Coordinates of C-alpha atoms and ligand atoms in Angstrom, one line a residue:
X1 CA -18.1 7.9 21.6
X2 CA -16.0 7.2 24.7
X3 CA -15.4 3.5 25.5
X4 CA -18.3 2.0 27.5
X5 CA -20.2 -1.1 28.1
X6 CA -23.5 -1.0 26.2
X7 CA -25.2 -4.1 27.4
X8 CA -25.2 -7.9 27.3
X9 CA -26.6 -10.5 24.9
X10 CA -27.7 -14.0 26.0
X11 CA -26.3 -16.4 23.4
X12 CA -27.8 -19.7 22.3
X13 CA -24.6 -21.5 23.1
X14 CA -25.2 -24.5 20.9
X15 CA -25.8 -22.4 17.8
X16 CA -22.9 -20.0 18.7
X17 CA -20.5 -23.0 19.0
X18 CA -21.7 -24.3 15.6
X19 CA -20.9 -20.9 14.0
X20 CA -17.5 -20.6 15.8
X21 CA -16.7 -24.1 14.4
X22 CA -17.8 -23.0 10.9
X23 CA -15.8 -19.8 11.2
X24 CA -12.6 -21.9 11.4
X25 CA -13.0 -22.6 7.6
X26 CA -13.2 -18.9 6.6
X27 CA -10.2 -17.5 4.7
X28 CA -9.4 -14.5 6.9
X29 CA -7.5 -11.5 5.7
X30 CA -4.5 -10.6 7.9
X31 CA -4.3 -6.8 7.6
X32 CA -2.4 -4.4 9.7
X33 CA 0.6 -6.8 10.2
X34 CA 2.8 -3.8 11.1
X35 CA 0.6 -3.5 14.3
X36 CA 0.9 -7.1 15.3
X37 CA 3.5 -8.7 17.6
X38 CA 2.7 -12.4 17.4
X39 CA 0.2 -14.4 15.4
X40 CA -1.9 -12.5 12.8
X41 CA -4.9 -10.4 13.5
X42 CA -7.4 -12.2 11.4
X43 CA -10.4 -10.5 9.9
X44 CA -13.4 -11.7 7.9
X45 CA -15.8 -9.1 6.4
X46 CA -19.4 -10.3 7.2
X47 CA -21.4 -7.2 6.2
X48 CA -20.4 -4.4 3.9
X49 CA -22.1 -2.0 1.4
X50 CA -23.8 -4.2 -1.2
X51 CA -22.4 -7.3 0.5
X52 CA -19.2 -6.7 -1.5
X53 CA -15.9 -8.3 -0.7
X54 CA -13.0 -6.1 0.6
X55 CA -11.5 -4.4 3.7
X56 CA -12.8 -1.3 5.5
X57 CA -10.6 1.0 3.3
X58 CA -11.7 -0.7 0.0
X59 CA -13.6 1.3 -2.6
X60 CA -17.3 0.5 -1.9
X61 CA -20.4 1.8 -3.6
X62 CA -21.8 3.5 -0.5
X63 CA -25.2 4.1 -2.1
X64 CA -25.8 0.3 -1.8
X65 CA -27.4 -0.8 1.5
X66 CA -25.2 -2.9 3.8
X67 CA -25.7 -6.6 3.2
X68 CA -24.1 -9.9 4.2
X69 CA -21.1 -10.9 2.3
X70 CA -20.4 -14.5 1.2
X71 CA -18.6 -15.2 4.5
X72 CA -21.5 -13.6 6.4
X73 CA -23.9 -16.0 4.7
X74 CA -21.9 -18.9 6.1
X75 CA -22.6 -18.0 9.7
X76 CA -26.4 -18.3 10.2
X77 CA -26.3 -17.7 14.0
X78 CA -24.1 -14.6 13.7
X79 CA -26.5 -13.3 11.0
X80 CA -29.4 -13.9 13.4
X81 CA -27.6 -12.1 16.2
X82 CA -26.9 -9.1 14.0
X83 CA -30.6 -8.9 12.8
X84 CA -32.0 -9.6 16.3
X85 CA -29.9 -7.2 18.3
X86 CA -28.9 -4.4 15.9
X87 CA -30.8 -2.1 13.6
X88 CA -28.8 -3.3 10.6
X89 CA -29.6 -0.3 8.4
X90 CA -27.1 1.7 10.5
X91 CA -24.3 -0.8 10.1
X92 CA -21.7 0.0 7.6
X93 CA -19.3 -2.9 8.2
X94 CA -19.4 -6.0 10.4
X95 CA -16.3 -8.1 10.7
X96 CA -15.4 -11.3 12.6
X97 CA -12.0 -10.9 14.3
X98 CA -10.0 -13.8 15.6
X99 CA -6.9 -13.3 17.7
X100 CA -4.7 -15.8 19.6
X101 CA -1.1 -15.6 21.1
X102 CA -0.7 -12.1 19.9
X103 CA -0.6 -8.4 21.1
X104 CA -1.2 -5.3 19.1
X105 CA 0.9 -2.2 19.4
X106 CA -1.0 0.5 21.2
X107 CA -2.3 2.7 18.4
X108 CA -5.1 5.1 17.3
X109 CA -7.5 4.4 14.5
X110 CA -9.4 6.6 12.0
X111 CA -6.3 8.8 11.6
X112 CA -6.3 8.2 7.9
X113 CA -10.0 8.9 7.3
X114 CA -11.7 12.0 5.8
X115 CA -14.9 13.5 7.1
X116 CA -17.4 11.4 5.0
X117 CA -15.8 8.1 6.0
X118 CA -15.9 9.2 9.6
X119 CA -19.7 9.7 9.4
X120 CA -20.1 6.2 7.9
X121 CA -18.1 4.6 10.6
X122 CA -18.7 7.0 13.5
X123 CA -18.9 4.3 16.2
X124 CA -17.0 1.1 16.7
X125 CA -19.0 -1.7 18.5
X126 CA -17.5 -4.9 19.8
X127 CA -19.6 -8.0 20.5
X128 CA -17.6 -10.7 22.4
X129 CA -18.4 -14.2 21.0
X130 CA -15.6 -16.1 22.7
X131 CA -12.9 -15.1 25.1
X132 CA -10.7 -16.1 28.0
X133 CA -8.7 -14.9 31.0
X134 CA -5.7 -14.3 28.8
X135 CA -7.6 -12.0 26.4
X136 CA -7.4 -8.3 27.4
X137 CA -7.8 -4.9 26.0
X138 CA -5.9 -1.7 26.7
X139 CA -6.9 1.9 26.5
X140 CA -4.5 4.6 27.5
X141 CA -3.1 3.4 30.8
X142 CA -6.0 1.0 31.6
X143 CA -6.2 -2.7 31.0
X144 CA -9.6 -4.3 31.0
X145 CA -11.6 -7.4 29.9
X146 CA -14.7 -7.6 27.8
X147 CA -16.6 -10.7 28.8
X148 CA -18.5 -13.1 26.6
X149 CA -21.9 -11.7 25.5
X150 CA -20.9 -8.1 26.3
X151 CA -21.4 -5.4 23.8
X152 CA -19.1 -2.3 24.0
X153 CA -18.4 0.9 22.3
X154 CA -14.7 1.4 21.8
X155 CA -13.2 4.8 21.4
X156 CA -10.6 3.9 18.7
X157 CA -9.4 7.6 18.5
X158 CA -7.7 7.0 21.9
X159 CA -4.6 4.9 22.1
X160 CA -5.7 1.2 22.4
X161 CA -4.5 -2.3 21.9
X162 CA -5.8 -5.8 22.1
X163 CA -3.8 -8.7 23.4
X164 CA -4.2 -12.5 23.9
X165 CA -1.2 -13.5 25.9
X166 CA -2.1 -17.2 25.8
X167 CA -3.8 -19.8 23.5
X168 CA -7.4 -18.6 23.8
X169 CA -9.0 -18.1 20.4
X170 CA -10.7 -14.7 21.1
X171 CA -13.5 -14.0 18.6
X172 CA -15.2 -10.7 18.4
X173 CA -17.7 -9.1 16.1
X174 CA -16.4 -5.6 15.1
X175 CA -19.3 -3.5 14.0
X176 CA -18.8 -0.1 12.5
X177 CA -22.0 2.0 12.6
X178 CA -23.0 5.3 11.1
X179 CA -23.6 8.4 13.1
X180 CA -27.1 8.6 14.5
X181 CA -28.7 11.3 16.7
X182 CA -29.4 8.8 19.5
X183 CA -27.3 5.8 20.2
X184 CA -30.4 3.8 21.4
X185 CA -31.5 3.7 17.7
X186 CA -28.5 1.4 16.9
X187 CA -29.7 -1.5 19.1
X188 CA -32.7 -3.7 19.7
X189 CA -31.8 -4.7 23.3
X190 CA -31.8 -2.9 26.6
X191 CA -29.1 -0.4 26.4
X192 CA -27.6 0.6 29.8
X193 CA -24.6 2.7 29.0
X194 CA -21.8 2.6 31.6
X195 CA -19.9 5.8 32.3
X196 CA -16.5 4.9 30.9
X197 CA -14.9 1.5 31.5
X198 CA -16.7 -0.1 34.5
X199 CA -14.5 -0.8 37.5
X200 CA -15.6 -4.5 37.4
X201 CA -14.1 -4.8 33.9
X202 CA -10.6 -3.4 34.9
X203 CA -7.8 -5.9 35.4
X204 CA -6.0 -5.8 38.7
X205 CA -2.4 -5.4 37.8
X206 CA 0.4 -5.3 40.4
X207 CA 2.9 -2.5 40.1
X208 CA 5.9 -3.3 37.9
X209 CA 8.9 -4.0 40.1
X210 CA 12.1 -2.0 39.8
X211 CA 14.1 -5.1 38.8
X212 CA 11.6 -6.0 36.1
X213 CA 11.7 -2.4 34.7
X214 CA 15.5 -2.5 34.7
X215 CA 15.4 -5.9 33.0
X216 CA 13.2 -4.5 30.2
X217 CA 15.3 -1.3 29.8
X218 CA 18.4 -3.6 29.7
X219 CA 17.1 -5.0 26.4
X220 CA 18.8 -1.9 25.0
X221 CA 22.0 -4.0 24.9
X222 CA 20.5 -6.5 22.5
X223 CA 17.9 -4.5 20.5
X224 CA 18.4 -4.5 16.7
X225 CA 16.2 -4.1 13.7
X226 CA 15.6 -7.9 13.5
X227 CA 14.3 -8.3 17.1
X228 CA 12.7 -4.9 17.7
X229 CA 9.1 -6.3 17.2
X230 CA 9.9 -9.1 19.7
X231 CA 11.1 -6.6 22.2
X232 CA 7.9 -4.6 21.5
X233 CA 5.9 -7.8 22.2
X234 CA 7.7 -8.3 25.6
X235 CA 6.9 -4.7 26.6
X236 CA 3.3 -4.8 25.5
X237 CA 2.7 -8.2 27.2
X238 CA 4.2 -6.9 30.4
X239 CA 1.8 -3.9 30.2
X240 CA -1.1 -6.4 30.2
X241 CA 0.0 -8.0 33.4
X242 CA 1.8 -5.2 35.3
X243 CA 1.1 -1.5 35.9
X244 CA 4.3 0.2 34.8
X245 CA 2.9 3.8 35.1
X246 CA 1.8 6.4 32.6
X247 CA 2.4 5.8 28.9
X248 CA 4.4 2.6 29.8
X249 CA 4.7 1.0 26.4
X250 CA 6.0 3.9 24.4
X251 CA 8.1 5.5 27.1
X252 CA 9.7 2.1 27.7
X253 CA 10.4 1.6 24.0
X254 CA 11.8 5.1 23.6
X255 CA 14.1 4.6 26.6
X256 CA 15.3 1.2 25.3
X257 CA 16.0 2.8 22.0
X258 CA 17.8 5.8 23.6
X259 CA 20.0 3.6 25.7
X260 CA 20.9 1.5 22.7
X261 CA 22.8 4.4 21.3
X262 CA 21.7 3.2 17.9
X263 CA 20.3 6.0 15.7
X264 CA 18.6 3.6 13.4
X265 CA 16.6 2.0 16.3
X266 CA 15.7 5.4 17.7
X267 CA 14.3 6.4 14.3
X268 CA 12.6 3.0 13.9
X269 CA 10.7 3.4 17.1
X270 CA 9.8 7.0 16.4
X271 CA 8.5 6.1 12.9
X272 CA 6.5 3.2 14.2
X273 CA 4.8 5.5 16.8
X274 CA 4.1 8.1 14.0
X275 CA 2.5 5.5 11.8
X276 CA 0.4 3.8 14.4
X277 CA -0.7 6.8 16.4
X278 CA -0.4 10.0 14.4
X279 CA -0.5 9.5 10.6
X280 CA -1.2 6.3 8.8
X281 CA 0.6 6.3 5.5
X282 CA 2.4 3.5 3.8
X283 CA 5.6 5.5 3.5
X284 CA 5.9 6.3 7.2
X285 CA 7.5 2.9 7.9
X286 CA 9.7 2.9 4.8
X287 CA 12.1 5.6 5.9
Ligands
YCP301 C1 -8.5 -2.6 16.2 N1 -7.1 -1.4 14.7 O1 -8.2 -1.8 17.0 C2 -7.7 -2.7 14.9 C3 -6.8 -3.8 14.9 C4 -5.1 -2.4 13.8 C5 -6.1 -1.3 13.6 C6 -5.7 -3.7 13.9 O2 -9.4 -3.5 16.4
CO302 CO1 -7.5 -0.3 16.6

């Protein structure tokens, strides 16, 4: 499913705020740290097969119907939202994601999955519970904002990244749903699918100036294996605010690496790209 806006949910703000407050006490997992430049990407599993604990790639008994986990039980309003607006029988996983002061490396997901898993989590839906001006999303060369209450399909097979370039605690529900013959069956609200990312959601980004570009490329003189993730963070953050042209992040990182004349850095960047965009295997980063 290509990325698109599905519709909008009206929240009961008082109840939402109560759950957001409660969610501060959850012990989040912090997976995918190799994708993260900044503070951790925090994830709490709220629904899973049999209500069992674990991450998306854990070994679940998929014959069990999806149910709320212990963390899911702690958030009564979020539970209500899921039951009221979704046909929960199609949900495989629902997670609460919290992000602040952090950007993710542009990457593709599902690359590690086989055919059966892809059926179970055929579509990725985001529900925006809490966000701000400094919270953005990137897909290919576009940067856009999902607003509070909006429900989106995200095509995670395309290069994408999330970023919160300030202090906002951005909280989304991430819902993985099984393949169905008609997407309307997934939802219990008025679905009005946009064609692609609506223009109104796109961020207006001025073109990156020549001096800024040279400044970034000049990081080649200081890049080393200890600061390469910080340099990645600078490049990704710049991408959220300025339009640097096609494939800005990876072409800039490759050029910084090339100019550094450091074989180890060139390899490091190439391996990171492989791991995050092409094949996901634990050994890809080790070499
Ligand atoms: C996502 N993909 O795009 C996740 C974040 C890395 C893998 C962490 O939401
Ligand atoms: Co992703």
